[in-house]
Amino acid sequence: MVNSFSKDFETVAGFQPLYKGYKKARKGKRYSSEVLAFSESLEDNLFDLSNDLLTQSYCPKGFKEFKLFDPKEREIKAPYFRDRIVHRSLHISLEPFFDKRFIEHSYACRKGKGTHAGVDKAQEFMNKSDAEYFLKCDVEDYFGSVDHKILTDMLDRKIRDDRIVDLVRTILADSGDKGMPIGTLYSQLFANIYLNKFDHFVKQSLQADYYVRYMDDFVFFSDSKQRLHQLREASKGFLRKELDLSLPFSKTTLEPIQKGLIFLGYRIFPNHRKLRKRNKLGFKERHGKQRSELQRGELTFSELRDSIESWKGHAEHADTENLCENFLGSLS
C-alpha cells in the first residue's frame, strides 16, 4: 500500500476535477435557483473557480444555517453550491486513498458500509460465545470538538502537496480552531480520518476483536465486565491525550447483551432487533410536515415517495411483523 498521497493539487483544482465535482454536487438539486444560476455560465464559472484555487485566492462563501430535530436539535450548516463543488472535488480525490487505511469495522459514510452493515456486524458480535456484555460509547460533541491543528497535522503526514492541506485549512477557517459543521461532505471524511488513529489503537494496542464504530458511536463486546471497564478507561485516556476529545462516563453504557443494545436507530438483541420508538415517532412527525409541504407545492410527490421508501428500507431491517404496512396505513 502506498504510504502517501502523491497526486498534486491540480487533481482537486483543475477544470476537469471541478466539473466532476459539479456533476456530483448538483445531483438531486439541478433545478434549484442556485444551481441553475451557476450552470447558466458553467464553463466560465468553473474556470474562474479553478483559477481562484490554483492562485490560492479562493475564499469560501460561508453557510446557510438551519436546525433539524431528528430527534434532538442539531444545527446544520449547508455550504453554497460553488463551495460544494470544491468539497466534492476534494472528496473525489482524497477519499479512495484514505478509505484504504480505515479499519474494516468502521461503518459511517463509506462505500459498501453504512448503518445496516454496522447493525449486522454488532449483532454478529453479540452472538459470539465470549460476548456476554457490551460497552457502548459516544464521544461528547464530536463534530464540535475536532481540533484543526491535530487534523491538518494528520493530513500533512500523508499528503505531499502542501496546497491541498492549505485548502483544507481555508475550508475549516470559518469554524475557528475547533469543530466541523454537520451537513458537509468534507466533515464526514475528515471525521473518519480523525478517529482512524483511535481505531488502530483499539485494534493493535488494545487487541479488541469485537469492536464496531459508526462515526462517534462505538461499541465493544466481551465476556468480562472488568475487560470492558479497562477498555473504557484506555479509550478515554487515548481520546483525551491524542485527539483532545472527551468521553464522559454519562456517554457510556455497560450492559448484558440480553438487555439489548441501542445502536443506529435499533434496539439490537442477539437473535432479533426492534425499531426504536422515537424513530417511528420522528418519521410520523416528519411525514406530516412533508404532506403539508406537498399540498403547498414546496415538495414533489417523487420526493415524498423517496422519503417514505427510505424509511421503509430502514424499518424493514427490524424484526417487527407487518410494521411498515400497519404504521404507514395509520398515516393515510
mmCIF file of C-alpha atoms in Angstrom:
data_model
loop_
_atom_site.group_PDB
_atom_site.id
_atom_site.type_symbol
_atom_site.label_atom_id
_atom_site.label_comp_id
_atom_site.label_asym_id
_atom_site.label_seq_id
_atom_site.Cartn_x
_atom_site.Cartn_y
_atom_site.Cartn_z
ATOM 1 C CA MET A 1 0.000 0.000 0.000
ATOM 2 C CA VAL A 2 1.346 3.436 -0.996
ATOM 3 C CA ASN A 3 2.054 5.339 2.200
ATOM 4 C CA SER A 4 1.453 8.886 0.962
ATOM 5 C CA PHE A 5 -0.999 10.721 -1.280
ATOM 6 C CA SER A 6 1.255 11.758 -4.147
ATOM 7 C CA LYS A 7 -1.233 13.391 -6.528
ATOM 8 C CA ASP A 8 -0.804 17.121 -6.975
ATOM 9 C CA PHE A 9 -3.192 19.991 -6.355
ATOM 10 C CA GLU A 10 -4.428 20.009 -9.954
ATOM 11 C CA THR A 11 -6.306 16.751 -9.252
ATOM 12 C CA VAL A 12 -8.531 18.843 -6.994
ATOM 13 C CA ALA A 13 -8.345 22.335 -8.526
ATOM 14 C CA GLY A 14 -8.190 21.628 -12.273
ATOM 15 C CA PHE A 15 -11.147 22.213 -14.594
ATOM 16 C CA GLN A 16 -11.959 18.524 -15.152
ATOM 17 C CA PRO A 17 -11.899 17.551 -11.435
ATOM 18 C CA LEU A 18 -14.132 20.534 -10.683
ATOM 19 C CA TYR A 19 -16.506 19.524 -13.480
ATOM 20 C CA LYS A 20 -16.777 16.068 -11.915
ATOM 21 C CA GLY A 21 -17.390 17.764 -8.572
ATOM 22 C CA TYR A 22 -20.069 19.931 -10.190
ATOM 23 C CA LYS A 23 -21.943 16.908 -11.542
ATOM 24 C CA LYS A 24 -21.851 15.231 -8.127
ATOM 25 C CA ALA A 25 -22.835 18.395 -6.252
ATOM 26 C CA ARG A 26 -25.868 19.135 -8.444
ATOM 27 C CA LYS A 27 -27.347 15.645 -8.046
ATOM 28 C CA GLY A 28 -30.918 15.953 -6.818
ATOM 29 C CA LYS A 29 -30.676 19.769 -6.849
ATOM 30 C CA ARG A 30 -30.173 20.664 -10.513
ATOM 31 C CA TYR A 31 -33.362 22.736 -10.681
ATOM 32 C CA SER A 32 -32.662 24.843 -7.604
ATOM 33 C CA SER A 33 -32.148 28.542 -8.354
ATOM 34 C CA GLU A 34 -28.583 28.441 -7.045
ATOM 35 C CA VAL A 35 -27.564 25.520 -9.288
ATOM 36 C CA LEU A 36 -29.355 26.957 -12.324
ATOM 37 C CA ALA A 37 -27.573 30.288 -11.884
ATOM 38 C CA PHE A 38 -24.155 28.608 -11.704
ATOM 39 C CA SER A 39 -24.942 26.303 -14.636
ATOM 40 C CA GLU A 40 -26.015 29.168 -16.897
ATOM 41 C CA SER A 41 -22.342 30.129 -17.398
ATOM 42 C CA LEU A 42 -20.909 26.795 -16.374
ATOM 43 C CA GLU A 43 -17.626 26.832 -18.263
ATOM 44 C CA ASP A 44 -16.728 30.379 -17.220
ATOM 45 C CA ASN A 45 -17.698 29.739 -13.610
ATOM 46 C CA LEU A 46 -15.619 26.563 -13.395
ATOM 47 C CA PHE A 47 -12.609 28.235 -14.994
ATOM 48 C CA ASP A 48 -12.925 31.120 -12.517
ATOM 49 C CA LEU A 49 -13.196 28.691 -9.612
ATOM 50 C CA SER A 50 -10.176 26.724 -10.828
ATOM 51 C CA ASN A 51 -8.173 29.935 -11.176
ATOM 52 C CA ASP A 52 -9.102 31.032 -7.640
ATOM 53 C CA LEU A 53 -7.962 27.693 -6.265
ATOM 54 C CA LEU A 54 -4.724 27.488 -8.259
ATOM 55 C CA THR A 55 -3.737 31.044 -7.335
ATOM 56 C CA GLN A 56 -4.755 30.327 -3.727
ATOM 57 C CA SER A 57 -7.205 33.232 -3.732
ATOM 58 C CA TYR A 58 -10.234 31.005 -3.173
ATOM 59 C CA CYS A 59 -12.462 32.162 -0.315
ATOM 60 C CA PRO A 60 -15.489 30.103 0.822
ATOM 61 C CA LYS A 61 -18.766 31.985 0.860
ATOM 62 C CA GLY A 62 -19.922 30.608 4.204
ATOM 63 C CA PHE A 63 -23.025 28.602 5.096
ATOM 64 C CA LYS A 64 -26.782 28.621 5.054
ATOM 65 C CA GLU A 65 -27.768 27.660 8.595
ATOM 66 C CA PHE A 66 -30.874 25.875 9.851
ATOM 67 C CA LYS A 67 -31.914 23.454 12.577
ATOM 68 C CA LEU A 68 -33.045 19.837 12.438
ATOM 69 C CA PHE A 69 -34.872 17.942 15.174
ATOM 70 C CA ASP A 70 -34.146 14.254 14.470
ATOM 71 C CA PRO A 71 -34.806 13.568 17.333
ATOM 72 C CA LYS A 72 -32.548 16.025 19.151
ATOM 73 C CA GLU A 73 -31.867 19.532 17.955
ATOM 74 C CA ARG A 74 -28.907 19.825 15.577
ATOM 75 C CA GLU A 75 -27.541 22.930 13.914
ATOM 76 C CA ILE A 76 -26.960 22.191 10.231
ATOM 77 C CA LYS A 77 -24.689 24.309 8.053
ATOM 78 C CA ALA A 78 -25.217 23.883 4.322
ATOM 79 C CA PRO A 79 -22.469 25.211 2.027
ATOM 80 C CA TYR A 80 -23.289 27.305 -1.013
ATOM 81 C CA PHE A 81 -23.203 25.483 -4.346
ATOM 82 C CA ARG A 82 -19.864 26.909 -5.531
ATOM 83 C CA ASP A 83 -18.207 25.676 -2.337
ATOM 84 C CA ARG A 84 -19.950 22.300 -2.582
ATOM 85 C CA ILE A 85 -18.231 21.799 -5.930
ATOM 86 C CA VAL A 86 -14.847 22.286 -4.242
ATOM 87 C CA HIS A 87 -15.805 19.922 -1.430
ATOM 88 C CA ARG A 88 -16.898 17.269 -3.929
ATOM 89 C CA SER A 89 -13.711 17.570 -5.966
ATOM 90 C CA LEU A 90 -11.605 17.312 -2.814
ATOM 91 C CA HIS A 91 -13.600 14.279 -1.641
ATOM 92 C CA ILE A 92 -13.354 12.509 -5.015
ATOM 93 C CA SER A 93 -9.580 12.918 -4.924
ATOM 94 C CA LEU A 94 -8.832 12.081 -1.262
ATOM 95 C CA GLU A 95 -11.482 9.574 -0.212
ATOM 96 C CA PRO A 96 -10.183 6.471 -2.057
ATOM 97 C CA PHE A 97 -6.687 6.940 -0.626
ATOM 98 C CA PHE A 98 -7.796 7.350 2.988
ATOM 99 C CA ASP A 99 -10.571 4.760 2.856
ATOM 100 C CA LYS A 100 -7.977 2.055 2.247
ATOM 101 C CA ARG A 101 -6.412 2.973 5.592
ATOM 102 C CA PHE A 102 -9.610 2.669 7.605
ATOM 103 C CA ILE A 103 -10.267 -0.489 9.600
ATOM 104 C CA GLU A 104 -12.846 -2.978 8.380
ATOM 105 C CA HIS A 105 -15.348 -2.279 11.146
ATOM 106 C CA SER A 106 -15.666 1.481 10.711
ATOM 107 C CA TYR A 107 -19.058 1.879 9.027
ATOM 108 C CA ALA A 108 -20.021 5.545 8.660
ATOM 109 C CA CYS A 109 -20.083 7.308 5.279
ATOM 110 C CA ARG A 110 -18.165 4.623 3.386
ATOM 111 C CA LYS A 111 -18.947 2.722 0.211
ATOM 112 C CA GLY A 112 -20.162 -0.788 0.973
ATOM 113 C CA LYS A 113 -20.654 0.013 4.670
ATOM 114 C CA GLY A 114 -23.380 2.128 6.275
ATOM 115 C CA THR A 115 -25.957 1.857 9.036
ATOM 116 C CA HIS A 116 -27.370 -1.575 8.251
ATOM 117 C CA ALA A 117 -23.948 -3.176 7.791
ATOM 118 C CA GLY A 118 -22.909 -1.725 11.161
ATOM 119 C CA VAL A 119 -26.036 -3.127 12.831
ATOM 120 C CA ASP A 120 -25.455 -6.530 11.218
ATOM 121 C CA LYS A 121 -21.866 -6.656 12.483
ATOM 122 C CA ALA A 122 -22.868 -5.609 16.007
ATOM 123 C CA GLN A 123 -25.486 -8.361 16.072
ATOM 124 C CA GLU A 124 -22.941 -10.855 14.764
ATOM 125 C CA PHE A 125 -20.577 -9.968 17.620
ATOM 126 C CA MET A 126 -23.433 -10.321 20.131
ATOM 127 C CA ASN A 127 -23.730 -13.959 19.080
ATOM 128 C CA LYS A 128 -20.119 -14.767 19.897
ATOM 129 C CA SER A 129 -19.732 -17.198 22.784
ATOM 130 C CA ASP A 130 -17.329 -14.813 24.538
ATOM 131 C CA ALA A 131 -19.507 -11.696 24.208
ATOM 132 C CA GLU A 132 -21.829 -11.580 27.225
ATOM 133 C CA TYR A 133 -21.659 -7.795 27.696
ATOM 134 C CA PHE A 134 -21.406 -4.668 25.567
ATOM 135 C CA LEU A 135 -19.838 -1.277 26.230
ATOM 136 C CA LYS A 136 -21.354 1.494 24.111
ATOM 137 C CA CYS A 137 -19.560 4.853 23.969
ATOM 138 C CA ASP A 138 -20.416 8.208 22.444
ATOM 139 C CA VAL A 139 -17.803 10.964 22.103
ATOM 140 C CA GLU A 140 -19.117 14.214 23.538
ATOM 141 C CA ASP A 141 -19.856 16.917 20.942
ATOM 142 C CA TYR A 142 -17.624 15.172 18.419
ATOM 143 C CA PHE A 143 -18.102 17.401 15.378
ATOM 144 C CA GLY A 144 -17.781 20.495 17.535
ATOM 145 C CA SER A 145 -14.563 19.244 19.150
ATOM 146 C CA VAL A 146 -12.305 18.186 16.259
ATOM 147 C CA ASP A 147 -9.041 20.095 16.654
ATOM 148 C CA HIS A 148 -7.992 21.632 13.333
ATOM 149 C CA LYS A 149 -4.273 21.519 14.047
ATOM 150 C CA ILE A 150 -4.359 17.842 15.005
ATOM 151 C CA LEU A 151 -6.396 17.085 11.867
ATOM 152 C CA THR A 152 -4.185 19.049 9.472
ATOM 153 C CA ASP A 153 -1.062 17.539 11.048
ATOM 154 C CA MET A 154 -2.524 14.110 10.216
ATOM 155 C CA LEU A 155 -3.120 15.231 6.631
ATOM 156 C CA ASP A 156 0.359 16.793 6.390
ATOM 157 C CA ARG A 157 1.932 13.451 7.212
ATOM 158 C CA LYS A 158 0.091 11.747 4.342
ATOM 159 C CA ILE A 159 -0.365 14.399 1.613
ATOM 160 C CA ARG A 160 2.701 15.534 -0.308
ATOM 161 C CA ASP A 161 1.282 18.660 -1.952
ATOM 162 C CA ASP A 162 1.039 21.360 0.718
ATOM 163 C CA ARG A 163 -1.550 23.246 -1.337
ATOM 164 C CA ILE A 164 -4.123 20.529 -0.689
ATOM 165 C CA VAL A 165 -3.680 20.829 3.065
ATOM 166 C CA ASP A 166 -3.740 24.635 2.766
ATOM 167 C CA LEU A 167 -7.108 24.308 1.020
ATOM 168 C CA VAL A 168 -8.368 22.187 3.927
ATOM 169 C CA ARG A 169 -7.223 24.918 6.327
ATOM 170 C CA THR A 170 -9.089 27.508 4.244
ATOM 171 C CA ILE A 171 -12.271 25.419 4.271
ATOM 172 C CA LEU A 172 -12.066 24.873 8.034
ATOM 173 C CA ALA A 173 -11.246 28.507 8.843
ATOM 174 C CA ASP A 174 -14.899 29.533 9.311
ATOM 175 C CA SER A 175 -15.103 27.177 12.291
ATOM 176 C CA GLY A 176 -12.254 28.756 14.277
ATOM 177 C CA ASP A 177 -9.669 26.449 15.822
ATOM 178 C CA LYS A 178 -12.048 23.577 16.505
ATOM 179 C CA GLY A 179 -15.103 21.913 15.078
ATOM 180 C CA MET A 180 -16.612 20.979 11.744
ATOM 181 C CA PRO A 181 -20.139 21.774 10.543
ATOM 182 C CA ILE A 182 -22.687 18.968 10.477
ATOM 183 C CA GLY A 183 -24.099 18.638 6.982
ATOM 184 C CA THR A 184 -20.976 18.975 4.832
ATOM 185 C CA LEU A 185 -19.351 16.220 2.800
ATOM 186 C CA TYR A 186 -15.838 17.058 3.947
ATOM 187 C CA SER A 187 -16.874 16.799 7.605
ATOM 188 C CA GLN A 188 -17.803 13.152 7.074
ATOM 189 C CA LEU A 189 -14.444 12.278 5.515
ATOM 190 C CA PHE A 190 -12.360 14.286 7.973
ATOM 191 C CA ALA A 191 -14.319 12.860 10.906
ATOM 192 C CA ASN A 192 -13.349 9.343 9.827
ATOM 193 C CA ILE A 193 -9.718 10.355 9.259
ATOM 194 C CA TYR A 194 -9.586 11.926 12.716
ATOM 195 C CA LEU A 195 -10.841 8.820 14.550
ATOM 196 C CA ASN A 196 -8.903 6.381 12.373
ATOM 197 C CA LYS A 197 -5.942 6.796 14.730
ATOM 198 C CA PHE A 198 -8.171 5.705 17.595
ATOM 199 C CA ASP A 199 -9.461 2.725 15.581
ATOM 200 C CA HIS A 200 -5.924 1.442 15.042
ATOM 201 C CA PHE A 201 -5.129 1.965 18.714
ATOM 202 C CA VAL A 202 -8.168 -0.149 19.606
ATOM 203 C CA LYS A 203 -7.278 -2.951 17.216
ATOM 204 C CA GLN A 204 -3.494 -3.014 17.606
ATOM 205 C CA SER A 205 -2.720 -1.801 21.135
ATOM 206 C CA LEU A 206 -5.891 -2.845 22.959
ATOM 207 C CA GLN A 207 -6.319 -6.013 20.868
ATOM 208 C CA ALA A 208 -10.098 -5.574 20.898
ATOM 209 C CA ASP A 209 -11.523 -8.075 18.409
ATOM 210 C CA TYR A 210 -15.204 -7.249 18.874
ATOM 211 C CA TYR A 211 -15.369 -3.535 18.085
ATOM 212 C CA VAL A 212 -17.714 -1.562 15.810
ATOM 213 C CA ARG A 213 -17.640 2.178 15.138
ATOM 214 C CA TYR A 214 -20.124 4.379 13.335
ATOM 215 C CA MET A 215 -18.776 7.936 13.375
ATOM 216 C CA ASP A 216 -18.519 8.944 17.071
ATOM 217 C CA ASP A 217 -20.554 5.996 18.394
ATOM 218 C CA PHE A 218 -18.577 2.835 19.080
ATOM 219 C CA VAL A 219 -19.223 -0.476 20.814
ATOM 220 C CA PHE A 220 -17.032 -3.151 22.423
ATOM 221 C CA PHE A 221 -18.190 -6.691 23.244
ATOM 222 C CA SER A 222 -16.630 -9.048 25.806
ATOM 223 C CA ASP A 223 -17.410 -11.809 28.297
ATOM 224 C CA SER A 224 -15.742 -9.765 31.054
ATOM 225 C CA LYS A 225 -17.069 -6.603 32.677
ATOM 226 C CA GLN A 226 -13.597 -5.904 34.004
ATOM 227 C CA ARG A 227 -12.182 -6.036 30.479
ATOM 228 C CA LEU A 228 -14.816 -3.570 29.283
ATOM 229 C CA HIS A 229 -14.064 -1.210 32.177
ATOM 230 C CA GLN A 230 -10.408 -1.339 31.158
ATOM 231 C CA LEU A 231 -11.303 -0.637 27.535
ATOM 232 C CA ARG A 232 -13.403 2.339 28.601
ATOM 233 C CA GLU A 233 -10.573 3.873 30.635
ATOM 234 C CA ALA A 234 -7.986 3.211 27.923
ATOM 235 C CA SER A 235 -10.256 4.734 25.287
ATOM 236 C CA LYS A 236 -10.995 7.750 27.439
ATOM 237 C CA GLY A 237 -7.284 8.358 28.044
ATOM 238 C CA PHE A 238 -6.285 7.981 24.394
ATOM 239 C CA LEU A 239 -9.056 10.220 23.097
ATOM 240 C CA ARG A 240 -8.174 12.946 25.578
ATOM 241 C CA LYS A 241 -4.398 12.792 25.154
ATOM 242 C CA GLU A 242 -4.082 12.177 21.413
ATOM 243 C CA LEU A 243 -7.224 13.765 19.942
ATOM 244 C CA ASP A 244 -8.390 16.232 22.613
ATOM 245 C CA LEU A 245 -11.794 14.541 22.769
ATOM 246 C CA SER A 246 -13.964 13.824 25.783
ATOM 247 C CA LEU A 247 -15.605 10.511 26.683
ATOM 248 C CA PRO A 248 -17.574 11.268 29.863
ATOM 249 C CA PHE A 249 -18.968 8.455 31.990
ATOM 250 C CA SER A 250 -22.507 9.643 31.163
ATOM 251 C CA LYS A 251 -21.839 8.898 27.491
ATOM 252 C CA THR A 252 -21.028 5.224 28.110
ATOM 253 C CA THR A 253 -23.275 2.233 28.779
ATOM 254 C CA LEU A 254 -22.171 -1.199 30.007
ATOM 255 C CA GLU A 255 -24.927 -3.823 29.982
ATOM 256 C CA PRO A 256 -25.549 -7.558 29.380
ATOM 257 C CA ILE A 257 -26.274 -8.188 25.707
ATOM 258 C CA GLN A 258 -29.650 -9.709 26.641
ATOM 259 C CA LYS A 259 -30.830 -6.235 27.666
ATOM 260 C CA GLY A 260 -30.465 -5.040 24.094
ATOM 261 C CA LEU A 261 -28.003 -2.631 22.527
ATOM 262 C CA ILE A 262 -29.404 0.704 21.341
ATOM 263 C CA PHE A 263 -27.335 1.469 18.243
ATOM 264 C CA LEU A 264 -28.009 3.256 14.938
ATOM 265 C CA GLY A 265 -31.762 3.542 15.391
ATOM 266 C CA TYR A 266 -32.411 -0.007 16.612
ATOM 267 C CA ARG A 267 -32.519 -1.939 19.836
ATOM 268 C CA ILE A 268 -30.422 -4.969 18.935
ATOM 269 C CA PHE A 269 -30.607 -8.386 20.604
ATOM 270 C CA PRO A 270 -28.608 -11.488 19.681
ATOM 271 C CA ASN A 271 -31.496 -13.008 17.709
ATOM 272 C CA HIS A 272 -33.695 -10.077 16.739
ATOM 273 C CA ARG A 273 -33.841 -6.300 16.579
ATOM 274 C CA LYS A 274 -36.539 -3.682 17.105
ATOM 275 C CA LEU A 275 -37.022 -0.257 15.607
ATOM 276 C CA ARG A 276 -36.731 2.406 18.281
ATOM 277 C CA LYS A 277 -39.977 4.092 19.258
ATOM 278 C CA ARG A 278 -38.548 7.574 18.788
ATOM 279 C CA ASN A 279 -37.595 6.644 15.226
ATOM 280 C CA LYS A 280 -41.228 5.819 14.439
ATOM 281 C CA LEU A 281 -42.481 8.992 16.121
ATOM 282 C CA GLY A 282 -39.856 11.090 14.349
ATOM 283 C CA PHE A 283 -40.873 9.704 10.974
ATOM 284 C CA LYS A 284 -44.556 10.278 11.741
ATOM 285 C CA GLU A 285 -43.879 13.933 12.577
ATOM 286 C CA ARG A 286 -41.648 14.410 9.523
ATOM 287 C CA HIS A 287 -44.205 12.718 7.265
ATOM 288 C CA GLY A 288 -46.917 15.084 8.476
ATOM 289 C CA LYS A 289 -44.772 18.113 7.668
ATOM 290 C CA GLN A 290 -43.916 16.728 4.249
ATOM 291 C CA ARG A 291 -47.588 16.177 3.360
ATOM 292 C CA SER A 292 -48.237 19.837 4.195
ATOM 293 C CA GLU A 293 -45.261 20.858 2.041
ATOM 294 C CA LEU A 294 -46.656 18.709 -0.777
ATOM 295 C CA GLN A 295 -50.026 20.488 -0.579
ATOM 296 C CA ARG A 296 -48.278 23.886 -0.667
ATOM 297 C CA GLY A 297 -46.182 22.861 -3.664
ATOM 298 C CA GLU A 298 -42.923 23.004 -1.693
ATOM 299 C CA LEU A 299 -42.275 19.284 -2.130
ATOM 300 C CA THR A 300 -42.829 17.000 -5.114
ATOM 301 C CA PHE A 301 -44.668 13.689 -4.902
ATOM 302 C CA SER A 302 -41.482 11.960 -6.047
ATOM 303 C CA GLU A 303 -39.538 13.480 -3.122
ATOM 304 C CA LEU A 304 -42.252 12.414 -0.663
ATOM 305 C CA ARG A 305 -42.223 8.885 -2.076
ATOM 306 C CA ASP A 306 -38.425 8.702 -1.815
ATOM 307 C CA SER A 307 -38.601 9.774 1.838
ATOM 308 C CA ILE A 308 -41.171 7.074 2.617
ATOM 309 C CA GLU A 309 -39.193 4.406 0.765
ATOM 310 C CA SER A 310 -36.026 5.385 2.619
ATOM 311 C CA TRP A 311 -37.752 4.979 5.994
ATOM 312 C CA LYS A 312 -39.337 1.691 4.902
ATOM 313 C CA GLY A 313 -35.892 0.421 3.977
ATOM 314 C CA HIS A 314 -34.682 1.282 7.473
ATOM 315 C CA ALA A 315 -37.749 -0.176 9.205
ATOM 316 C CA GLU A 316 -37.616 -3.435 7.266
ATOM 317 C CA HIS A 317 -34.219 -4.211 8.811
ATOM 318 C CA ALA A 318 -36.051 -4.610 12.129
ATOM 319 C CA ASP A 319 -37.825 -7.865 13.030
ATOM 320 C CA THR A 320 -41.269 -6.356 13.539
ATOM 321 C CA GLU A 321 -44.003 -8.203 11.682
ATOM 322 C CA ASN A 322 -46.143 -6.011 9.386
ATOM 323 C CA LEU A 323 -44.666 -2.855 10.928
ATOM 324 C CA CYS A 324 -44.439 -0.874 7.686
ATOM 325 C CA GLU A 325 -47.921 -1.762 6.449
ATOM 326 C CA ASN A 326 -49.599 -1.096 9.791
ATOM 327 C CA PHE A 327 -47.683 2.055 10.609
ATOM 328 C CA LEU A 328 -47.854 3.655 7.162
ATOM 329 C CA GLY A 329 -51.525 2.732 6.960
ATOM 330 C CA SER A 330 -52.152 4.752 10.121
ATOM 331 C CA LEU A 331 -50.670 7.842 8.444
ATOM 332 C CA SER A 332 -53.033 7.872 5.446
#
